[in-house]
Amino acid sequence: MASVKVPASVPEPYEDAEQLKKAFKGWGTNEDLIIQILAHRNATQRKLIRDSYSAAYSEDLLKDLDAELTSDFQRVVLLWTLSPAERDAYLANEATKRLTASNWVIMEIACTRSSDELFKARQAYHAKYKRSLEEDVAYHTTGDFRKLLVPLITAYRYEGEEVNMTLARKEANILHEKISDKAYNDEELIRIISTRSKAQLSATFNYYNDHHGHEIIKDLETDSDDEYLKVLGAAIECLKTPEKYFEKVLRLGIKKLGTDEWDLTRVVTTRAEVDMERIKEEYHRRNSVTLDRAIAGDTSGDFKRMLLALIGHGDA
């Protein structure tokens, strides 16, 4: 369910493009107008605005936003204005660079997108960077991380609801056996996690819980100092209950000594049109404070107002 509130009567894309051009003119950028327009348009509308802007002014809206804005506000606006596939391609590319490397972000994209979304992200990556996402992930990771992340990022899972309970029982027992033996990088374990549909995995994890006495993630947490194990557990959480994973990322980002603005920006821009309502519910349940209040208390200025607009708080 999307949290981005679109006005009942949305201006034509060329009108929004014209208003954005006006926001860049004069002595100072009109950040209010940028938030008013872009934070309240869905992905299709934002694409049409970019096309209209290019047609009217022979300029790239993203480049003008980049030139006019600064700091965290610049980053959240630019990420939001990208299409979902472009955004995932950009985030994945950042996650494979030496200074911004993140196995977590690669895992997050691989496990929380639908098969079509992940396929489109791979296409966008290919078009933008003239390399495949698979080859960059393989090149920039090593050992167990490479063994896990490459099949996850190349997956094209069945998206239907059909479940084979015989298979679920069999594979739950395989997972339990491998975890009991601490064979966390075993090929069979990785095969199950990286190829089965999310509905099939849900049945497998439920059987594991019912017949082995613990949730699979709890069994993995017994060796929680292992970074690979943490990413494996997070992958399972993302496949099973993504709102719990994203709640934790937001909670840790807000509670850090010094807010992790990058984590806040990534989660809000990638989930605002997907499952932000569920994430907000989970955050409130887990922290006894609403997400909008937590963000409002930990951020400031235009960055705060953009984030609040994207999670559906008021009119910003």
PDB file of C-alpha atoms in Angstrom:
ATOM      1  CA  MET A   1       0.000   0.000   0.000  1.00  0.00           C
ATOM      2  CA  ALA A   2       1.429   3.350  -1.042  1.00  0.00           C
ATOM      3  CA  SER A   3       1.931   6.015   1.571  1.00  0.00           C
ATOM      4  CA  VAL A   4       2.563   8.826  -0.882  1.00  0.00           C
ATOM      5  CA  LYS A   5      -0.563  10.950  -0.979  1.00  0.00           C
ATOM      6  CA  VAL A   6      -1.458  12.166  -4.440  1.00  0.00           C
ATOM      7  CA  PRO A   7      -3.866  15.136  -4.582  1.00  0.00           C
ATOM      8  CA  ALA A   8      -7.318  14.341  -5.929  1.00  0.00           C
ATOM      9  CA  SER A   9      -6.706  16.733  -8.824  1.00  0.00           C
ATOM     10  CA  VAL A  10      -3.157  16.366 -10.054  1.00  0.00           C
ATOM     11  CA  PRO A  11      -1.818  18.980 -12.487  1.00  0.00           C
ATOM     12  CA  GLU A  12      -0.662  17.865 -15.913  1.00  0.00           C
ATOM     13  CA  PRO A  13       2.988  16.773 -16.079  1.00  0.00           C
ATOM     14  CA  TYR A  14       3.933  19.792 -18.190  1.00  0.00           C
ATOM     15  CA  GLU A  15       2.447  22.071 -15.513  1.00  0.00           C
ATOM     16  CA  ASP A  16       4.496  20.356 -12.803  1.00  0.00           C
ATOM     17  CA  ALA A  17       7.592  20.652 -15.008  1.00  0.00           C
ATOM     18  CA  GLU A  18       6.952  24.366 -15.450  1.00  0.00           C
ATOM     19  CA  GLN A  19       6.529  24.863 -11.699  1.00  0.00           C
ATOM     20  CA  LEU A  20       9.753  22.979 -10.978  1.00  0.00           C
ATOM     21  CA  LYS A  21      11.601  25.165 -13.473  1.00  0.00           C
ATOM     22  CA  LYS A  22      10.252  28.214 -11.629  1.00  0.00           C
ATOM     23  CA  ALA A  23      11.451  26.722  -8.325  1.00  0.00           C
ATOM     24  CA  PHE A  24      15.031  26.893  -9.624  1.00  0.00           C
ATOM     25  CA  LYS A  25      14.876  30.545 -10.693  1.00  0.00           C
ATOM     26  CA  GLY A  26      15.610  33.652  -8.672  1.00  0.00           C
ATOM     27  CA  TRP A  27      17.953  34.156  -5.748  1.00  0.00           C
ATOM     28  CA  GLY A  28      17.144  30.949  -3.936  1.00  0.00           C
ATOM     29  CA  THR A  29      15.677  27.575  -4.756  1.00  0.00           C
ATOM     30  CA  ASN A  30      12.044  27.124  -3.730  1.00  0.00           C
ATOM     31  CA  GLU A  31      12.372  23.887  -1.734  1.00  0.00           C
ATOM     32  CA  ASP A  32       8.744  24.105  -0.588  1.00  0.00           C
ATOM     33  CA  LEU A  33       7.518  23.893  -4.162  1.00  0.00           C
ATOM     34  CA  ILE A  34       9.809  20.947  -4.938  1.00  0.00           C
ATOM     35  CA  ILE A  35       8.435  19.015  -1.950  1.00  0.00           C
ATOM     36  CA  GLN A  36       4.866  20.037  -2.768  1.00  0.00           C
ATOM     37  CA  ILE A  37       5.181  18.591  -6.265  1.00  0.00           C
ATOM     38  CA  LEU A  38       7.581  15.646  -6.227  1.00  0.00           C
ATOM     39  CA  ALA A  39       6.684  14.203  -2.811  1.00  0.00           C
ATOM     40  CA  HIS A  40       3.050  13.928  -3.894  1.00  0.00           C
ATOM     41  CA  ARG A  41       3.477  12.237  -7.271  1.00  0.00           C
ATOM     42  CA  ASN A  42       3.663   8.508  -7.871  1.00  0.00           C
ATOM     43  CA  ALA A  43       6.345   6.763  -9.940  1.00  0.00           C
ATOM     44  CA  THR A  44       4.418   6.999 -13.220  1.00  0.00           C
ATOM     45  CA  GLN A  45       3.703  10.690 -12.699  1.00  0.00           C
ATOM     46  CA  ARG A  46       7.316  11.446 -11.804  1.00  0.00           C
ATOM     47  CA  LYS A  47       8.472   9.790 -15.025  1.00  0.00           C
ATOM     48  CA  LEU A  48       6.030  11.905 -17.042  1.00  0.00           C
ATOM     49  CA  ILE A  49       7.250  15.066 -15.287  1.00  0.00           C
ATOM     50  CA  ARG A  50      10.855  14.202 -16.192  1.00  0.00           C
ATOM     51  CA  ASP A  51       9.845  13.592 -19.807  1.00  0.00           C
ATOM     52  CA  SER A  52       7.878  16.861 -19.946  1.00  0.00           C
ATOM     53  CA  TYR A  53      10.774  18.781 -18.393  1.00  0.00           C
ATOM     54  CA  SER A  54      13.195  17.381 -20.959  1.00  0.00           C
ATOM     55  CA  ALA A  55      10.818  18.161 -23.844  1.00  0.00           C
ATOM     56  CA  ALA A  56      10.121  21.713 -22.681  1.00  0.00           C
ATOM     57  CA  TYR A  57      13.625  22.807 -21.662  1.00  0.00           C
ATOM     58  CA  SER A  58      16.000  20.315 -23.336  1.00  0.00           C
ATOM     59  CA  GLU A  59      17.425  19.753 -19.877  1.00  0.00           C
ATOM     60  CA  ASP A  60      17.543  16.822 -17.449  1.00  0.00           C
ATOM     61  CA  LEU A  61      15.418  17.399 -14.349  1.00  0.00           C
ATOM     62  CA  LEU A  62      17.714  15.158 -12.309  1.00  0.00           C
ATOM     63  CA  LYS A  63      20.771  17.214 -13.249  1.00  0.00           C
ATOM     64  CA  ASP A  64      19.003  20.465 -12.366  1.00  0.00           C
ATOM     65  CA  LEU A  65      17.880  19.041  -9.009  1.00  0.00           C
ATOM     66  CA  ASP A  66      21.438  17.876  -8.372  1.00  0.00           C
ATOM     67  CA  ALA A  67      22.771  21.371  -9.129  1.00  0.00           C
ATOM     68  CA  GLU A  68      20.160  23.255  -7.091  1.00  0.00           C
ATOM     69  CA  LEU A  69      19.941  21.137  -3.930  1.00  0.00           C
ATOM     70  CA  THR A  70      22.460  20.089  -1.300  1.00  0.00           C
ATOM     71  CA  SER A  71      23.154  17.544   1.396  1.00  0.00           C
ATOM     72  CA  ASP A  72      20.569  15.025   2.667  1.00  0.00           C
ATOM     73  CA  PHE A  73      17.666  16.865   1.031  1.00  0.00           C
ATOM     74  CA  GLN A  74      19.390  16.610  -2.345  1.00  0.00           C
ATOM     75  CA  ARG A  75      19.912  12.875  -1.889  1.00  0.00           C
ATOM     76  CA  VAL A  76      16.342  12.065  -0.877  1.00  0.00           C
ATOM     77  CA  VAL A  77      14.849  14.137  -3.718  1.00  0.00           C
ATOM     78  CA  LEU A  78      17.149  12.625  -6.339  1.00  0.00           C
ATOM     79  CA  LEU A  79      16.557   9.055  -5.186  1.00  0.00           C
ATOM     80  CA  TRP A  80      12.809   9.601  -5.058  1.00  0.00           C
ATOM     81  CA  THR A  81      12.687  11.138  -8.541  1.00  0.00           C
ATOM     82  CA  LEU A  82      14.380   8.119 -10.122  1.00  0.00           C
ATOM     83  CA  SER A  83      12.196   5.265 -11.312  1.00  0.00           C
ATOM     84  CA  PRO A  84      12.193   2.269  -8.941  1.00  0.00           C
ATOM     85  CA  ALA A  85      14.422   0.260 -11.311  1.00  0.00           C
ATOM     86  CA  GLU A  86      16.870   3.145 -11.784  1.00  0.00           C
ATOM     87  CA  ARG A  87      16.950   3.681  -8.029  1.00  0.00           C
ATOM     88  CA  ASP A  88      17.716   0.026  -7.323  1.00  0.00           C
ATOM     89  CA  ALA A  89      20.433   0.051  -9.990  1.00  0.00           C
ATOM     90  CA  TYR A  90      22.013   3.128  -8.406  1.00  0.00           C
ATOM     91  CA  LEU A  91      21.817   1.697  -4.880  1.00  0.00           C
ATOM     92  CA  ALA A  92      23.279  -1.624  -6.007  1.00  0.00           C
ATOM     93  CA  ASN A  93      26.115   0.132  -7.809  1.00  0.00           C
ATOM     94  CA  GLU A  94      26.924   2.160  -4.700  1.00  0.00           C
ATOM     95  CA  ALA A  95      26.887  -1.077  -2.695  1.00  0.00           C
ATOM     96  CA  THR A  96      29.584  -2.586  -4.916  1.00  0.00           C
ATOM     97  CA  LYS A  97      31.994   0.376  -4.711  1.00  0.00           C
ATOM     98  CA  ARG A  98      34.944   0.143  -2.371  1.00  0.00           C
ATOM     99  CA  LEU A  99      34.106   3.159  -0.190  1.00  0.00           C
ATOM    100  CA  THR A 100      30.344   2.511  -0.036  1.00  0.00           C
ATOM    101  CA  ALA A 101      30.378  -1.294  -0.231  1.00  0.00           C
ATOM    102  CA  SER A 102      27.435  -2.978   1.484  1.00  0.00           C
ATOM    103  CA  ASN A 103      26.526  -6.652   1.377  1.00  0.00           C
ATOM    104  CA  TRP A 104      23.391  -5.645   3.276  1.00  0.00           C
ATOM    105  CA  VAL A 105      22.041  -3.353   0.548  1.00  0.00           C
ATOM    106  CA  ILE A 106      22.667  -5.975  -2.160  1.00  0.00           C
ATOM    107  CA  MET A 107      20.839  -8.568  -0.038  1.00  0.00           C
ATOM    108  CA  GLU A 108      18.016  -6.118   0.688  1.00  0.00           C
ATOM    109  CA  ILE A 109      17.383  -5.399  -2.993  1.00  0.00           C
ATOM    110  CA  ALA A 110      17.616  -9.086  -3.922  1.00  0.00           C
ATOM    111  CA  CYS A 111      15.189 -10.290  -1.256  1.00  0.00           C
ATOM    112  CA  THR A 112      12.539  -7.562  -0.959  1.00  0.00           C
ATOM    113  CA  ARG A 113      11.745  -6.912  -4.628  1.00  0.00           C
ATOM    114  CA  SER A 114       9.367  -8.976  -6.714  1.00  0.00           C
ATOM    115  CA  SER A 115      10.877 -11.077  -9.487  1.00  0.00           C
ATOM    116  CA  ASP A 116       9.835  -8.499 -12.093  1.00  0.00           C
ATOM    117  CA  GLU A 117      11.196  -5.603 -10.020  1.00  0.00           C
ATOM    118  CA  LEU A 118      14.538  -7.353  -9.585  1.00  0.00           C
ATOM    119  CA  PHE A 119      14.659  -8.176 -13.295  1.00  0.00           C
ATOM    120  CA  LYS A 120      13.977  -4.525 -14.184  1.00  0.00           C
ATOM    121  CA  ALA A 121      16.677  -3.401 -11.751  1.00  0.00           C
ATOM    122  CA  ARG A 122      19.151  -5.703 -13.505  1.00  0.00           C
ATOM    123  CA  GLN A 123      18.082  -4.267 -16.868  1.00  0.00           C
ATOM    124  CA  ALA A 124      18.490  -0.693 -15.586  1.00  0.00           C
ATOM    125  CA  TYR A 125      21.915  -1.564 -14.182  1.00  0.00           C
ATOM    126  CA  HIS A 126      22.996  -3.000 -17.527  1.00  0.00           C
ATOM    127  CA  ALA A 127      21.807   0.093 -19.380  1.00  0.00           C
ATOM    128  CA  LYS A 128      23.380   2.586 -16.965  1.00  0.00           C
ATOM    129  CA  TYR A 129      26.725   0.984 -16.139  1.00  0.00           C
ATOM    130  CA  LYS A 130      27.356  -1.157 -19.258  1.00  0.00           C
ATOM    131  CA  ARG A 131      27.966  -4.182 -17.046  1.00  0.00           C
ATOM    132  CA  SER A 132      25.680  -6.750 -15.487  1.00  0.00           C
ATOM    133  CA  LEU A 133      24.724  -6.445 -11.852  1.00  0.00           C
ATOM    134  CA  GLU A 134      25.623 -10.109 -11.417  1.00  0.00           C
ATOM    135  CA  GLU A 135      29.205  -9.621 -12.577  1.00  0.00           C
ATOM    136  CA  ASP A 136      29.736  -6.594 -10.324  1.00  0.00           C
ATOM    137  CA  VAL A 137      28.338  -8.380  -7.278  1.00  0.00           C
ATOM    138  CA  ALA A 138      30.502 -11.420  -8.065  1.00  0.00           C
ATOM    139  CA  TYR A 139      33.601  -9.264  -8.561  1.00  0.00           C
ATOM    140  CA  HIS A 140      33.152  -7.107  -5.468  1.00  0.00           C
ATOM    141  CA  THR A 141      32.269  -9.857  -2.992  1.00  0.00           C
ATOM    142  CA  THR A 142      34.294 -12.798  -1.717  1.00  0.00           C
ATOM    143  CA  GLY A 143      33.885 -16.144   0.012  1.00  0.00           C
ATOM    144  CA  ASP A 144      30.570 -16.952   1.641  1.00  0.00           C
ATOM    145  CA  PHE A 145      29.110 -13.543   0.776  1.00  0.00           C
ATOM    146  CA  ARG A 146      29.681 -14.148  -2.940  1.00  0.00           C
ATOM    147  CA  LYS A 147      28.278 -17.668  -2.604  1.00  0.00           C
ATOM    148  CA  LEU A 148      25.044 -16.251  -1.134  1.00  0.00           C
ATOM    149  CA  LEU A 149      24.605 -12.891  -2.867  1.00  0.00           C
ATOM    150  CA  VAL A 150      25.171 -13.877  -6.494  1.00  0.00           C
ATOM    151  CA  PRO A 151      22.309 -16.438  -6.579  1.00  0.00           C
ATOM    152  CA  LEU A 152      20.076 -14.061  -4.609  1.00  0.00           C
ATOM    153  CA  ILE A 153      20.610 -11.158  -7.005  1.00  0.00           C
ATOM    154  CA  THR A 154      20.124 -13.384 -10.081  1.00  0.00           C
ATOM    155  CA  ALA A 155      16.941 -15.036  -8.799  1.00  0.00           C
ATOM    156  CA  TYR A 156      13.667 -15.002 -10.706  1.00  0.00           C
ATOM    157  CA  ARG A 157      11.291 -16.607  -8.241  1.00  0.00           C
ATOM    158  CA  TYR A 158       7.814 -17.922  -8.941  1.00  0.00           C
ATOM    159  CA  GLU A 159       5.438 -15.279  -7.596  1.00  0.00           C
ATOM    160  CA  GLY A 160       2.253 -17.302  -7.193  1.00  0.00           C
ATOM    161  CA  GLU A 161       0.638 -18.632  -4.016  1.00  0.00           C
ATOM    162  CA  GLU A 162       0.809 -22.370  -4.811  1.00  0.00           C
ATOM    163  CA  VAL A 163       2.723 -24.309  -2.152  1.00  0.00           C
ATOM    164  CA  ASN A 164       4.023 -27.889  -2.101  1.00  0.00           C
ATOM    165  CA  MET A 165       3.744 -28.982   1.544  1.00  0.00           C
ATOM    166  CA  THR A 166       5.709 -32.194   0.993  1.00  0.00           C
ATOM    167  CA  LEU A 167       8.572 -30.108  -0.336  1.00  0.00           C
ATOM    168  CA  ALA A 168       8.190 -27.607   2.514  1.00  0.00           C
ATOM    169  CA  ARG A 169       8.563 -30.391   5.099  1.00  0.00           C
ATOM    170  CA  LYS A 170      11.546 -31.890   3.300  1.00  0.00           C
ATOM    171  CA  GLU A 171      13.367 -28.571   2.898  1.00  0.00           C
ATOM    172  CA  ALA A 172      12.599 -27.425   6.438  1.00  0.00           C
ATOM    173  CA  ASN A 173      14.355 -30.566   7.638  1.00  0.00           C
ATOM    174  CA  ILE A 174      17.297 -29.889   5.310  1.00  0.00           C
ATOM    175  CA  LEU A 175      17.597 -26.339   6.669  1.00  0.00           C
ATOM    176  CA  HIS A 176      17.426 -27.589  10.248  1.00  0.00           C
ATOM    177  CA  GLU A 177      20.095 -30.203   9.578  1.00  0.00           C
ATOM    178  CA  LYS A 178      22.466 -27.692   7.965  1.00  0.00           C
ATOM    179  CA  ILE A 179      21.941 -25.082  10.698  1.00  0.00           C
ATOM    180  CA  SER A 180      22.390 -27.692  13.445  1.00  0.00           C
ATOM    181  CA  ASP A 181      25.690 -28.655  11.800  1.00  0.00           C
ATOM    182  CA  LYS A 182      26.628 -24.951  11.478  1.00  0.00           C
ATOM    183  CA  ALA A 183      26.916 -25.517   7.713  1.00  0.00           C
ATOM    184  CA  TYR A 184      25.607 -22.023   7.034  1.00  0.00           C
ATOM    185  CA  ASN A 185      27.255 -21.770   3.616  1.00  0.00           C
ATOM    186  CA  ASP A 186      26.039 -25.171   2.425  1.00  0.00           C
ATOM    187  CA  GLU A 187      24.936 -25.280  -1.210  1.00  0.00           C
ATOM    188  CA  GLU A 188      21.590 -26.878  -0.388  1.00  0.00           C
ATOM    189  CA  LEU A 189      20.763 -24.219   2.191  1.00  0.00           C
ATOM    190  CA  ILE A 190      21.645 -21.434  -0.261  1.00  0.00           C
ATOM    191  CA  ARG A 191      19.742 -23.163  -3.073  1.00  0.00           C
ATOM    192  CA  ILE A 192      16.539 -23.244  -1.012  1.00  0.00           C
ATOM    193  CA  ILE A 193      16.845 -19.623   0.147  1.00  0.00           C
ATOM    194  CA  SER A 194      17.728 -18.277  -3.301  1.00  0.00           C
ATOM    195  CA  THR A 195      15.330 -20.173  -5.589  1.00  0.00           C
ATOM    196  CA  ARG A 196      12.052 -20.963  -3.821  1.00  0.00           C
ATOM    197  CA  SER A 197       9.045 -18.671  -4.069  1.00  0.00           C
ATOM    198  CA  LYS A 198       8.265 -16.521  -1.055  1.00  0.00           C
ATOM    199  CA  ALA A 199       5.020 -18.453  -0.498  1.00  0.00           C
ATOM    200  CA  GLN A 200       6.927 -21.747  -0.571  1.00  0.00           C
ATOM    201  CA  LEU A 201       9.579 -20.386   1.794  1.00  0.00           C
ATOM    202  CA  SER A 202       6.883 -19.157   4.176  1.00  0.00           C
ATOM    203  CA  ALA A 203       5.467 -22.691   4.356  1.00  0.00           C
ATOM    204  CA  THR A 204       8.981 -24.087   4.864  1.00  0.00           C
ATOM    205  CA  PHE A 205       9.783 -21.633   7.653  1.00  0.00           C
ATOM    206  CA  ASN A 206       6.434 -22.296   9.348  1.00  0.00           C
ATOM    207  CA  TYR A 207       7.063 -26.043   9.305  1.00  0.00           C
ATOM    208  CA  TYR A 208      10.571 -25.442  10.673  1.00  0.00           C
ATOM    209  CA  ASN A 209       9.128 -23.420  13.549  1.00  0.00           C
ATOM    210  CA  ASP A 210       6.335 -25.903  14.319  1.00  0.00           C
ATOM    211  CA  HIS A 211       8.456 -29.053  14.208  1.00  0.00           C
ATOM    212  CA  HIS A 212      11.873 -27.946  15.437  1.00  0.00           C
ATOM    213  CA  GLY A 213      10.832 -25.747  18.331  1.00  0.00           C
ATOM    214  CA  HIS A 214      12.394 -22.479  17.185  1.00  0.00           C
ATOM    215  CA  GLU A 215      12.037 -19.945  14.410  1.00  0.00           C
ATOM    216  CA  ILE A 216      14.806 -20.406  11.880  1.00  0.00           C
ATOM    217  CA  ILE A 217      16.130 -16.883  12.541  1.00  0.00           C
ATOM    218  CA  LYS A 218      16.426 -17.633  16.258  1.00  0.00           C
ATOM    219  CA  ASP A 219      18.542 -20.693  15.500  1.00  0.00           C
ATOM    220  CA  LEU A 220      20.819 -18.593  13.305  1.00  0.00           C
ATOM    221  CA  GLU A 221      21.187 -15.933  16.004  1.00  0.00           C
ATOM    222  CA  THR A 222      23.086 -18.325  18.268  1.00  0.00           C
ATOM    223  CA  ASP A 223      26.234 -17.354  16.342  1.00  0.00           C
ATOM    224  CA  SER A 224      25.330 -13.691  15.914  1.00  0.00           C
ATOM    225  CA  ASP A 225      28.896 -12.358  15.911  1.00  0.00           C
ATOM    226  CA  ASP A 226      29.405 -13.805  12.439  1.00  0.00           C
ATOM    227  CA  GLU A 227      28.766 -11.070   9.814  1.00  0.00           C
ATOM    228  CA  TYR A 228      27.867 -13.577   7.096  1.00  0.00           C
ATOM    229  CA  LEU A 229      25.382 -15.197   9.455  1.00  0.00           C
ATOM    230  CA  LYS A 230      23.811 -11.814  10.180  1.00  0.00           C
ATOM    231  CA  VAL A 231      23.289 -11.184   6.460  1.00  0.00           C
ATOM    232  CA  LEU A 232      21.891 -14.705   5.969  1.00  0.00           C
ATOM    233  CA  GLY A 233      19.437 -14.160   8.829  1.00  0.00           C
ATOM    234  CA  ALA A 234      18.452 -10.771   7.419  1.00  0.00           C
ATOM    235  CA  ALA A 235      17.883 -12.348   3.996  1.00  0.00           C
ATOM    236  CA  ILE A 236      15.467 -14.820   5.562  1.00  0.00           C
ATOM    237  CA  GLU A 237      13.730 -11.972   7.419  1.00  0.00           C
ATOM    238  CA  CYS A 238      13.431  -9.982   4.168  1.00  0.00           C
ATOM    239  CA  LEU A 239      11.914 -12.956   2.365  1.00  0.00           C
ATOM    240  CA  LYS A 240       9.578 -13.767   5.261  1.00  0.00           C
ATOM    241  CA  THR A 241       8.496 -10.463   6.854  1.00  0.00           C
ATOM    242  CA  PRO A 242      10.178  -7.496   5.125  1.00  0.00           C
ATOM    243  CA  GLU A 243       8.373  -4.953   7.315  1.00  0.00           C
ATOM    244  CA  LYS A 244      10.233  -6.337  10.355  1.00  0.00           C
ATOM    245  CA  TYR A 245      13.560  -6.010   8.595  1.00  0.00           C
ATOM    246  CA  PHE A 246      12.877  -2.423   7.476  1.00  0.00           C
ATOM    247  CA  GLU A 247      11.560  -1.448  10.911  1.00  0.00           C
ATOM    248  CA  LYS A 248      14.861  -2.553  12.388  1.00  0.00           C
ATOM    249  CA  VAL A 249      16.898  -0.619   9.813  1.00  0.00           C
ATOM    250  CA  LEU A 250      14.889   2.521  10.577  1.00  0.00           C
ATOM    251  CA  ARG A 251      15.061   2.002  14.338  1.00  0.00           C
ATOM    252  CA  LEU A 252      18.827   1.542  14.316  1.00  0.00           C
ATOM    253  CA  GLY A 253      19.253   4.460  11.906  1.00  0.00           C
ATOM    254  CA  ILE A 254      17.307   6.780  14.188  1.00  0.00           C
ATOM    255  CA  LYS A 255      18.760   5.560  17.475  1.00  0.00           C
ATOM    256  CA  LYS A 256      22.398   5.718  16.375  1.00  0.00           C
ATOM    257  CA  LEU A 257      24.653   8.311  17.948  1.00  0.00           C
ATOM    258  CA  GLY A 258      24.146  10.648  15.028  1.00  0.00           C
ATOM    259  CA  THR A 259      21.280   9.683  12.748  1.00  0.00           C
ATOM    260  CA  ASP A 260      22.083   7.420   9.783  1.00  0.00           C
ATOM    261  CA  GLU A 261      20.489   9.673   7.162  1.00  0.00           C
ATOM    262  CA  TRP A 262      21.506   7.342   4.349  1.00  0.00           C
ATOM    263  CA  ASP A 263      19.584   4.393   5.814  1.00  0.00           C
ATOM    264  CA  LEU A 264      16.531   6.579   6.434  1.00  0.00           C
ATOM    265  CA  THR A 265      16.666   7.912   2.888  1.00  0.00           C
ATOM    266  CA  ARG A 266      17.076   4.498   1.299  1.00  0.00           C
ATOM    267  CA  VAL A 267      14.270   2.816   3.215  1.00  0.00           C
ATOM    268  CA  VAL A 268      11.778   5.663   2.877  1.00  0.00           C
ATOM    269  CA  THR A 269      12.346   6.208  -0.856  1.00  0.00           C
ATOM    270  CA  THR A 270      12.292   2.509  -1.746  1.00  0.00           C
ATOM    271  CA  ARG A 271       9.316   1.498   0.434  1.00  0.00           C
ATOM    272  CA  ALA A 272       7.023   4.555   0.341  1.00  0.00           C
ATOM    273  CA  GLU A 273       5.073   3.140  -2.612  1.00  0.00           C
ATOM    274  CA  VAL A 274       5.317  -0.495  -1.524  1.00  0.00           C
ATOM    275  CA  ASP A 275       4.697  -1.400   2.124  1.00  0.00           C
ATOM    276  CA  MET A 276       5.280   1.739   4.186  1.00  0.00           C
ATOM    277  CA  GLU A 277       1.965   1.356   6.020  1.00  0.00           C
ATOM    278  CA  ARG A 278       3.005  -2.074   7.306  1.00  0.00           C
ATOM    279  CA  ILE A 279       6.449  -0.744   8.245  1.00  0.00           C
ATOM    280  CA  LYS A 280       4.832   2.130  10.156  1.00  0.00           C
ATOM    281  CA  GLU A 281       2.557  -0.284  12.012  1.00  0.00           C
ATOM    282  CA  GLU A 282       5.513  -2.506  12.896  1.00  0.00           C
ATOM    283  CA  TYR A 283       7.556   0.501  14.031  1.00  0.00           C
ATOM    284  CA  HIS A 284       4.758   1.722  16.303  1.00  0.00           C
ATOM    285  CA  ARG A 285       4.232  -1.769  17.717  1.00  0.00           C
ATOM    286  CA  ARG A 286       7.941  -2.295  18.352  1.00  0.00           C
ATOM    287  CA  ASN A 287       8.855   1.173  19.688  1.00  0.00           C
ATOM    288  CA  SER A 288       5.624   2.564  21.200  1.00  0.00           C
ATOM    289  CA  VAL A 289       6.166   5.726  19.159  1.00  0.00           C
ATOM    290  CA  THR A 290       5.017   6.498  15.638  1.00  0.00           C
ATOM    291  CA  LEU A 291       7.564   6.553  12.837  1.00  0.00           C
ATOM    292  CA  ASP A 292       6.647  10.098  11.839  1.00  0.00           C
ATOM    293  CA  ARG A 293       7.260  11.312  15.382  1.00  0.00           C
ATOM    294  CA  ALA A 294      10.593   9.479  15.531  1.00  0.00           C
ATOM    295  CA  ILE A 295      11.720  10.969  12.203  1.00  0.00           C
ATOM    296  CA  ALA A 296      10.484  14.434  13.145  1.00  0.00           C
ATOM    297  CA  GLY A 297      12.459  14.293  16.388  1.00  0.00           C
ATOM    298  CA  ASP A 298      15.672  13.127  14.754  1.00  0.00           C
ATOM    299  CA  THR A 299      15.876  15.108  11.497  1.00  0.00           C
ATOM    300  CA  SER A 300      15.397  18.734  10.532  1.00  0.00           C
ATOM    301  CA  GLY A 301      14.638  21.206   7.760  1.00  0.00           C
ATOM    302  CA  ASP A 302      13.711  20.266   4.221  1.00  0.00           C
ATOM    303  CA  PHE A 303      15.099  16.751   4.671  1.00  0.00           C
ATOM    304  CA  LYS A 304      12.667  16.135   7.539  1.00  0.00           C
ATOM    305  CA  ARG A 305       9.747  17.589   5.618  1.00  0.00           C
ATOM    306  CA  MET A 306      10.462  15.480   2.547  1.00  0.00           C
ATOM    307  CA  LEU A 307      10.719  12.269   4.588  1.00  0.00           C
ATOM    308  CA  LEU A 308       7.473  13.017   6.421  1.00  0.00           C
ATOM    309  CA  ALA A 309       5.716  13.752   3.145  1.00  0.00           C
ATOM    310  CA  LEU A 310       6.891  10.460   1.686  1.00  0.00           C
ATOM    311  CA  ILE A 311       5.703   8.347   4.600  1.00  0.00           C
ATOM    312  CA  GLY A 312       2.300   9.999   4.287  1.00  0.00           C
ATOM    313  CA  HIS A 313       2.338  12.473   7.166  1.00  0.00           C
ATOM    314  CA  GLY A 314       0.200  15.506   6.405  1.00  0.00           C
ATOM    315  CA  ASP A 315       0.832  17.702   3.402  1.00  0.00           C
ATOM    316  CA  ALA A 316       4.460  18.565   4.276  1.00  0.00           C
TER     317      ALA A 316
END
